[in-house]
Amino acid sequence: MLENKNHSKTPIKNLGEFALIDHITKGFTIENESSRYGIGDDAAVLDHGKDPTLISTDLLIEGIHFDLSYMPLKHLGYKAVVVNISDIYAMNSIPKQITVSVAISNRFTLEAIEELYKGINLACKNYKIDLVGGDTSSSVTGLIISISVLGSAPKKKIVKRNGAKENDLLVVSGDLGGAYTGLQILEREKAVFKVNPNTQPDLSKYTYCIERQLKPEARKDVIELLDELEIIPTSMIDISDGLSSEILHLSKASEVGFHLFEEKIPIDPEVSMTSEEFKLNSTTSALNGGEDYELLFTINQKDFEKIKNHPFLSVIGHASDLKGGCKLITGLGHQIELSAQGWQSFT
Ligand code: ADP
Ligand code: MG
Protein backbone atom coordinates (compact mmCIF):
# COMPACT_ATOMS: atom_id res chain seq x y z
CA MET A 1 0.00 0.00 0.00
CA LEU A 2 2.88 2.38 0.74
CA GLU A 3 4.73 1.46 -2.45
CA ASN A 4 5.24 4.59 -4.45
CA LYS A 5 7.44 3.56 -7.36
CA ASN A 6 6.04 5.94 -9.94
CA HIS A 7 6.40 8.96 -7.61
CA SER A 8 2.67 9.50 -7.60
CA LYS A 9 1.22 10.86 -4.38
CA THR A 10 -0.48 8.60 -1.89
CA PRO A 11 -3.92 9.62 -0.61
CA ILE A 12 -4.07 9.39 3.19
CA LYS A 13 -7.26 7.35 2.95
CA ASN A 14 -5.24 4.48 1.44
CA LEU A 15 -3.66 3.90 4.84
CA GLY A 16 -6.25 4.37 7.51
CA GLU A 17 -5.57 5.98 10.89
CA PHE A 18 -3.46 3.29 12.56
CA ALA A 19 -1.17 2.63 9.63
CA LEU A 20 -0.71 6.38 9.29
CA ILE A 21 0.23 6.77 12.97
CA ASP A 22 2.72 3.87 12.70
CA HIS A 23 4.15 5.31 9.55
CA ILE A 24 4.69 8.87 10.76
CA THR A 25 5.99 7.94 14.21
CA LYS A 26 8.38 5.13 13.32
CA GLY A 27 11.40 7.33 12.56
CA PHE A 28 11.52 8.75 16.10
CA THR A 29 13.88 7.54 18.83
CA ILE A 30 13.72 8.12 22.61
CA GLU A 31 16.59 10.15 24.11
CA ASN A 32 15.54 11.09 27.62
CA GLU A 33 15.54 8.79 30.63
CA SER A 34 12.45 10.61 31.87
CA SER A 35 10.48 9.31 28.86
CA ARG A 36 9.75 5.94 30.47
CA TYR A 37 7.16 4.91 27.94
CA GLY A 38 6.22 6.69 24.74
CA ILE A 39 3.96 6.00 21.77
CA GLY A 40 1.90 2.84 21.56
CA ASP A 41 -0.38 2.65 24.56
CA ASP A 42 -3.28 4.66 25.91
CA ALA A 43 -0.94 7.10 27.64
CA ALA A 44 2.76 7.89 27.89
CA VAL A 45 4.61 7.42 31.20
CA LEU A 46 7.04 10.17 32.22
CA ASP A 47 9.23 10.44 35.30
CA HIS A 48 11.01 13.70 36.00
CA GLY A 49 12.21 12.54 39.42
CA LYS A 50 11.95 15.15 42.15
CA ASP A 51 12.03 18.18 39.84
CA PRO A 52 8.76 19.91 38.98
CA THR A 53 7.24 19.28 35.55
CA LEU A 54 6.44 22.20 33.23
CA ILE A 55 3.84 21.98 30.51
CA SER A 56 2.83 24.29 27.68
CA THR A 57 0.56 23.92 24.63
CA ASP A 58 0.21 25.66 21.27
CA LEU A 59 -2.43 25.38 18.58
CA LEU A 60 -1.56 26.21 14.97
CA ILE A 61 -4.24 26.62 12.34
CA GLU A 62 -3.68 26.87 8.60
CA GLY A 63 -4.63 30.30 7.30
CA ILE A 64 -4.35 31.83 10.78
CA HIS A 65 -0.90 30.89 12.02
CA PHE A 66 0.79 29.68 8.85
CA ASP A 67 0.49 29.99 5.09
CA LEU A 68 1.52 26.92 3.13
CA SER A 69 1.99 28.93 -0.05
CA TYR A 70 5.44 29.98 1.23
CA MET A 71 5.95 27.77 4.25
CA PRO A 72 7.32 24.36 3.24
CA LEU A 73 5.78 21.60 5.38
CA LYS A 74 9.14 20.46 6.71
CA HIS A 75 9.84 23.98 7.97
CA LEU A 76 6.37 24.17 9.44
CA GLY A 77 6.97 20.97 11.44
CA TYR A 78 10.31 22.30 12.66
CA LYS A 79 8.92 25.72 13.56
CA ALA A 80 5.88 24.25 15.33
CA VAL A 81 8.20 22.38 17.70
CA VAL A 82 10.59 25.31 18.15
CA VAL A 83 7.96 27.87 19.10
CA ASN A 84 6.53 25.42 21.60
CA ILE A 85 9.76 24.45 23.36
CA SER A 86 10.79 28.11 23.42
CA ASP A 87 8.13 28.59 26.11
CA ILE A 88 9.88 26.03 28.33
CA TYR A 89 13.32 27.61 27.82
CA ALA A 90 11.66 30.91 28.72
CA MET A 91 11.09 29.42 32.19
CA ASN A 92 14.84 28.64 32.40
CA SER A 93 13.88 24.98 32.09
CA ILE A 94 14.63 22.10 29.76
CA PRO A 95 11.97 20.69 27.41
CA LYS A 96 12.05 16.90 27.33
CA GLN A 97 8.92 15.51 25.67
CA ILE A 98 6.29 16.63 23.16
CA THR A 99 2.98 15.30 22.00
CA VAL A 100 1.84 16.27 18.52
CA SER A 101 -1.77 16.19 17.41
CA VAL A 102 -2.75 16.77 13.81
CA ALA A 103 -6.02 17.16 11.92
CA ILE A 104 -5.50 16.66 8.19
CA SER A 105 -7.87 17.36 5.30
CA ASN A 106 -7.96 15.08 2.26
CA ARG A 107 -6.02 17.74 0.34
CA PHE A 108 -2.88 16.37 2.02
CA THR A 109 -1.11 13.30 0.73
CA LEU A 110 0.98 10.87 2.74
CA GLU A 111 4.09 12.45 1.23
CA ALA A 112 3.02 15.88 2.51
CA ILE A 113 2.50 14.58 6.05
CA GLU A 114 5.86 12.82 5.86
CA GLU A 115 7.49 16.19 5.13
CA LEU A 116 5.77 17.72 8.16
CA TYR A 117 7.03 14.90 10.38
CA LYS A 118 10.55 15.17 8.92
CA GLY A 119 10.64 18.71 10.28
CA ILE A 120 9.23 17.63 13.63
CA ASN A 121 11.81 14.84 13.83
CA LEU A 122 14.69 17.18 12.96
CA ALA A 123 13.68 19.57 15.74
CA CYS A 124 13.40 16.63 18.17
CA LYS A 125 16.92 15.53 17.26
CA ASN A 126 18.44 19.01 17.41
CA TYR A 127 16.90 19.77 20.79
CA LYS A 128 17.01 16.23 22.23
CA ILE A 129 13.28 15.96 22.70
CA ASP A 130 11.16 12.81 22.61
CA LEU A 131 7.86 12.51 20.76
CA VAL A 132 5.78 10.50 23.24
CA GLY A 133 2.28 10.71 21.83
CA GLY A 134 -0.37 12.64 20.02
CA ASP A 135 -3.62 12.27 18.21
CA THR A 136 -4.55 12.02 14.55
CA SER A 137 -7.80 13.11 13.02
CA SER A 138 -9.25 14.37 9.78
CA SER A 139 -10.38 17.93 9.21
CA VAL A 140 -12.88 19.41 6.76
CA THR A 141 -10.39 21.85 5.30
CA GLY A 142 -6.85 22.71 6.12
CA LEU A 143 -4.26 21.52 8.55
CA ILE A 144 -4.36 21.92 12.32
CA ILE A 145 -1.39 21.12 14.53
CA SER A 146 -1.41 21.15 18.29
CA ILE A 147 1.79 20.52 20.22
CA SER A 148 2.20 20.12 23.95
CA VAL A 149 5.61 20.18 25.52
CA LEU A 150 6.72 18.87 28.90
CA GLY A 151 9.92 19.90 30.58
CA SER A 152 11.58 20.01 33.93
CA ALA A 153 14.02 21.99 36.04
CA PRO A 154 15.09 22.17 39.67
CA LYS A 155 12.54 24.29 41.51
CA LYS A 156 15.05 27.01 42.43
CA LYS A 157 16.03 27.52 38.78
CA ILE A 158 12.55 28.03 37.33
CA VAL A 159 12.17 31.67 36.27
CA LYS A 160 8.78 33.32 35.93
CA ARG A 161 7.71 36.68 34.57
CA ASN A 162 7.16 38.16 37.98
CA GLY A 163 10.56 38.55 39.68
CA ALA A 164 12.05 41.71 38.14
CA LYS A 165 13.11 44.35 40.68
CA GLU A 166 13.79 48.04 40.18
CA ASN A 167 17.29 48.63 38.71
CA ASP A 168 17.60 45.10 37.37
CA LEU A 169 19.14 45.07 33.89
CA LEU A 170 16.97 44.17 30.91
CA VAL A 171 18.78 41.75 28.59
CA VAL A 172 17.86 40.23 25.23
CA SER A 173 19.54 37.43 23.28
CA GLY A 174 20.39 37.51 19.56
CA ASP A 175 18.81 40.20 17.43
CA LEU A 176 15.27 41.34 16.71
CA GLY A 177 12.99 42.23 13.82
CA GLY A 178 14.33 39.57 11.43
CA ALA A 179 11.33 37.24 11.42
CA TYR A 180 8.88 40.08 10.71
CA THR A 181 11.08 41.47 7.95
CA GLY A 182 11.32 37.96 6.47
CA LEU A 183 7.53 37.75 6.48
CA GLN A 184 7.29 41.03 4.54
CA ILE A 185 9.65 39.64 1.89
CA LEU A 186 7.68 36.39 1.58
CA GLU A 187 4.35 38.25 1.39
CA ARG A 188 5.72 40.46 -1.35
CA GLU A 189 6.99 37.49 -3.34
CA LYS A 190 3.62 35.77 -2.92
CA ALA A 191 1.87 38.82 -4.39
CA VAL A 192 4.37 38.98 -7.26
CA PHE A 193 3.91 35.27 -7.94
CA LYS A 194 0.13 35.67 -8.14
CA VAL A 195 0.51 38.24 -10.91
CA ASN A 196 3.28 36.41 -12.76
CA PRO A 197 3.76 32.73 -11.81
CA ASN A 198 6.78 32.45 -14.13
CA THR A 199 9.05 34.77 -12.15
CA GLN A 200 11.95 33.21 -10.28
CA PRO A 201 12.67 35.54 -7.39
CA ASP A 202 16.28 36.07 -6.32
CA LEU A 203 16.01 36.02 -2.55
CA SER A 204 19.71 35.48 -1.88
CA LYS A 205 20.24 38.90 -0.32
CA TYR A 206 17.48 38.20 2.19
CA THR A 207 18.72 34.82 3.45
CA TYR A 208 18.96 35.79 7.10
CA CYS A 209 15.50 37.39 7.33
CA ILE A 210 13.83 34.53 5.50
CA GLU A 211 15.56 31.98 7.68
CA ARG A 212 14.42 33.85 10.79
CA GLN A 213 10.82 33.55 9.54
CA LEU A 214 10.88 30.02 8.12
CA LYS A 215 13.37 28.28 10.39
CA PRO A 216 13.56 29.97 13.77
CA GLU A 217 15.60 28.39 16.57
CA ALA A 218 14.82 28.30 20.29
CA ARG A 219 17.55 29.67 22.57
CA LYS A 220 18.61 26.47 24.30
CA ASP A 221 22.17 27.80 24.12
CA VAL A 222 21.22 30.85 26.21
CA ILE A 223 19.75 28.66 28.95
CA GLU A 224 22.95 26.58 28.96
CA LEU A 225 25.07 29.73 29.06
CA LEU A 226 23.13 31.17 32.01
CA ASP A 227 23.65 27.89 33.83
CA GLU A 228 27.41 27.97 33.13
CA LEU A 229 27.66 31.59 34.27
CA GLU A 230 25.60 30.74 37.36
CA ILE A 231 23.06 33.43 36.60
CA ILE A 232 19.41 32.91 37.48
CA PRO A 233 17.44 35.72 35.80
CA THR A 234 14.95 37.50 38.03
CA SER A 235 12.27 37.30 35.30
CA MET A 236 12.12 35.93 31.77
CA ILE A 237 9.86 35.61 28.72
CA ASP A 238 10.37 34.57 25.10
CA ILE A 239 9.75 37.05 22.30
CA SER A 240 6.84 35.72 20.31
CA ASP A 241 4.77 38.90 19.91
CA GLY A 242 7.45 41.60 19.78
CA LEU A 243 9.76 43.26 22.28
CA SER A 244 7.23 45.90 23.27
CA SER A 245 4.48 43.49 24.24
CA GLU A 246 6.90 41.21 26.13
CA ILE A 247 8.32 44.12 28.14
CA LEU A 248 4.77 45.05 29.11
CA HIS A 249 4.17 41.46 30.26
CA LEU A 250 7.27 41.54 32.48
CA SER A 251 6.22 44.95 33.77
CA LYS A 252 2.72 43.84 34.67
CA ALA A 253 3.78 40.56 36.30
CA SER A 254 6.73 42.09 38.20
CA GLU A 255 5.08 45.42 39.02
CA VAL A 256 7.98 47.49 37.74
CA GLY A 257 8.39 49.94 34.88
CA PHE A 258 11.14 49.73 32.24
CA HIS A 259 13.44 52.06 30.38
CA LEU A 260 14.37 50.67 26.99
CA PHE A 261 17.12 52.35 24.96
CA GLU A 262 16.46 52.35 21.23
CA GLU A 263 20.15 52.47 20.34
CA LYS A 264 20.82 49.31 22.34
CA ILE A 265 18.23 47.16 20.54
CA PRO A 266 20.22 44.57 18.56
CA ILE A 267 19.30 44.60 14.86
CA ASP A 268 21.11 42.63 12.15
CA PRO A 269 22.50 44.73 9.26
CA GLU A 270 20.44 42.72 6.75
CA VAL A 271 17.31 43.61 8.72
CA SER A 272 18.24 47.32 8.69
CA MET A 273 18.95 47.28 4.94
CA THR A 274 15.78 45.38 4.06
CA SER A 275 13.72 47.66 6.31
CA GLU A 276 14.91 50.65 4.32
CA GLU A 277 13.91 48.94 1.09
CA PHE A 278 10.43 48.24 2.49
CA LYS A 279 10.16 51.73 4.04
CA LEU A 280 9.84 50.11 7.44
CA ASN A 281 11.38 51.39 10.63
CA SER A 282 13.58 48.56 11.94
CA THR A 283 12.97 49.63 15.56
CA THR A 284 9.24 49.22 14.91
CA SER A 285 9.84 45.73 13.50
CA ALA A 286 11.82 44.80 16.60
CA LEU A 287 9.19 46.27 18.94
CA ASN A 288 6.07 44.97 17.24
CA GLY A 289 7.08 42.38 14.68
CA GLY A 290 7.32 39.29 16.79
CA GLU A 291 8.23 35.68 16.07
CA ASP A 292 11.92 36.20 16.82
CA TYR A 293 11.86 33.63 19.66
CA GLU A 294 14.73 35.32 21.44
CA LEU A 295 14.80 35.39 25.23
CA LEU A 296 14.13 38.60 27.15
CA PHE A 297 15.13 38.60 30.80
CA THR A 298 16.16 40.68 33.76
CA ILE A 299 19.24 40.15 35.91
CA ASN A 300 20.51 41.67 39.10
CA GLN A 301 23.19 44.32 38.45
CA LYS A 302 25.75 42.19 40.30
CA ASP A 303 25.63 39.74 37.37
CA PHE A 304 26.53 42.41 34.79
CA GLU A 305 30.26 41.56 34.82
CA LYS A 306 29.46 37.98 33.83
CA ILE A 307 27.52 38.88 30.70
CA LYS A 308 29.09 42.13 29.51
CA ASN A 309 30.63 41.95 26.04
CA HIS A 310 28.98 38.61 25.44
CA PRO A 311 28.46 38.26 21.66
CA PHE A 312 24.81 37.23 21.79
CA LEU A 313 23.52 39.02 24.87
CA SER A 314 22.64 42.74 24.84
CA VAL A 315 21.71 44.92 27.79
CA ILE A 316 18.93 47.06 26.34
CA GLY A 317 17.57 48.82 29.40
CA HIS A 318 16.65 48.48 33.05
CA ALA A 319 13.70 48.11 35.36
CA SER A 320 12.41 51.27 37.00
CA ASP A 321 9.51 52.16 39.25
CA LEU A 322 6.05 51.04 38.16
CA LYS A 323 4.64 54.59 38.17
CA GLY A 324 7.10 55.67 35.47
CA GLY A 325 5.64 53.08 33.07
CA CYS A 326 7.49 51.45 30.18
CA LYS A 327 9.41 53.93 28.06
CA LEU A 328 11.42 53.79 24.90
CA ILE A 329 14.27 56.32 25.00
CA THR A 330 15.03 57.23 21.38
CA GLY A 331 18.42 58.07 19.94
CA LEU A 332 17.55 61.77 20.28
CA GLY A 333 16.60 61.31 23.92
CA HIS A 334 12.83 61.50 23.46
CA GLN A 335 10.72 59.27 25.69
CA ILE A 336 7.90 57.30 24.12
CA GLU A 337 5.44 55.16 26.03
CA LEU A 338 5.53 51.54 24.87
CA SER A 339 2.24 50.03 23.82
CA ALA A 340 1.31 46.46 22.99
CA GLN A 341 -1.00 47.29 20.07
CA GLY A 342 1.76 48.86 18.09
CA TRP A 343 4.16 51.60 18.77
CA GLN A 344 3.84 54.43 16.24
CA SER A 345 6.96 55.54 14.48
CA PHE A 346 8.01 58.95 15.76
CA THR A 347 9.42 60.09 12.44
P1 ADP B 1 -6.45 6.56 21.28
O1 ADP B 1 -7.46 5.77 20.52
O2 ADP B 1 -6.24 6.12 22.69
O3 ADP B 1 -6.58 8.04 21.10
P2 ADP B 1 -4.58 6.47 19.14
O4 ADP B 1 -4.87 5.31 18.28
O5 ADP B 1 -5.04 7.82 18.73
O6 ADP B 1 -5.05 6.16 20.62
O7 ADP B 1 -3.02 6.55 19.35
C1 ADP B 1 -2.21 5.41 19.51
C2 ADP B 1 -0.84 5.83 19.96
O8 ADP B 1 -0.24 6.64 18.97
C3 ADP B 1 -0.84 6.66 21.24
O9 ADP B 1 0.35 6.34 21.94
C4 ADP B 1 -0.81 8.06 20.72
O10 ADP B 1 -0.24 8.93 21.68
C5 ADP B 1 0.05 7.93 19.48
N1 ADP B 1 -0.26 8.92 18.44
C6 ADP B 1 -1.45 9.08 17.79
N2 ADP B 1 -1.37 10.07 16.87
C7 ADP B 1 -0.12 10.54 16.94
C8 ADP B 1 0.59 11.57 16.26
N3 ADP B 1 0.03 12.34 15.32
N4 ADP B 1 1.88 11.80 16.60
C9 ADP B 1 2.46 11.07 17.56
N5 ADP B 1 1.87 10.09 18.23
C10 ADP B 1 0.59 9.81 17.93
MG1 MG C 1 -6.39 9.09 19.39
Short mmCIF file of N, CA and C and ligand atoms in Angstrom, two decimals, residues 17 134-136, ligand 2:
data_model
loop_
_atom_site.label_atom_id
_atom_site.label_comp_id
_atom_site.label_asym_id
_atom_site.label_seq_id
_atom_site.Cartn_x
_atom_site.Cartn_y
_atom_site.Cartn_z
N GLU A 17 -6.17 5.24 9.77
CA GLU A 17 -5.57 5.98 10.89
C GLU A 17 -4.38 5.25 11.51
N GLY A 134 0.35 11.67 20.83
CA GLY A 134 -0.37 12.64 20.02
C GLY A 134 -1.73 12.10 19.65
N ASP A 135 -2.33 12.74 18.69
CA ASP A 135 -3.62 12.27 18.21
C ASP A 135 -3.72 12.61 16.72
N THR A 136 -4.46 11.83 15.99
CA THR A 136 -4.55 12.02 14.55
C THR A 136 -6.01 11.99 14.14
MG MG B 2 -6.39 9.09 19.39
#
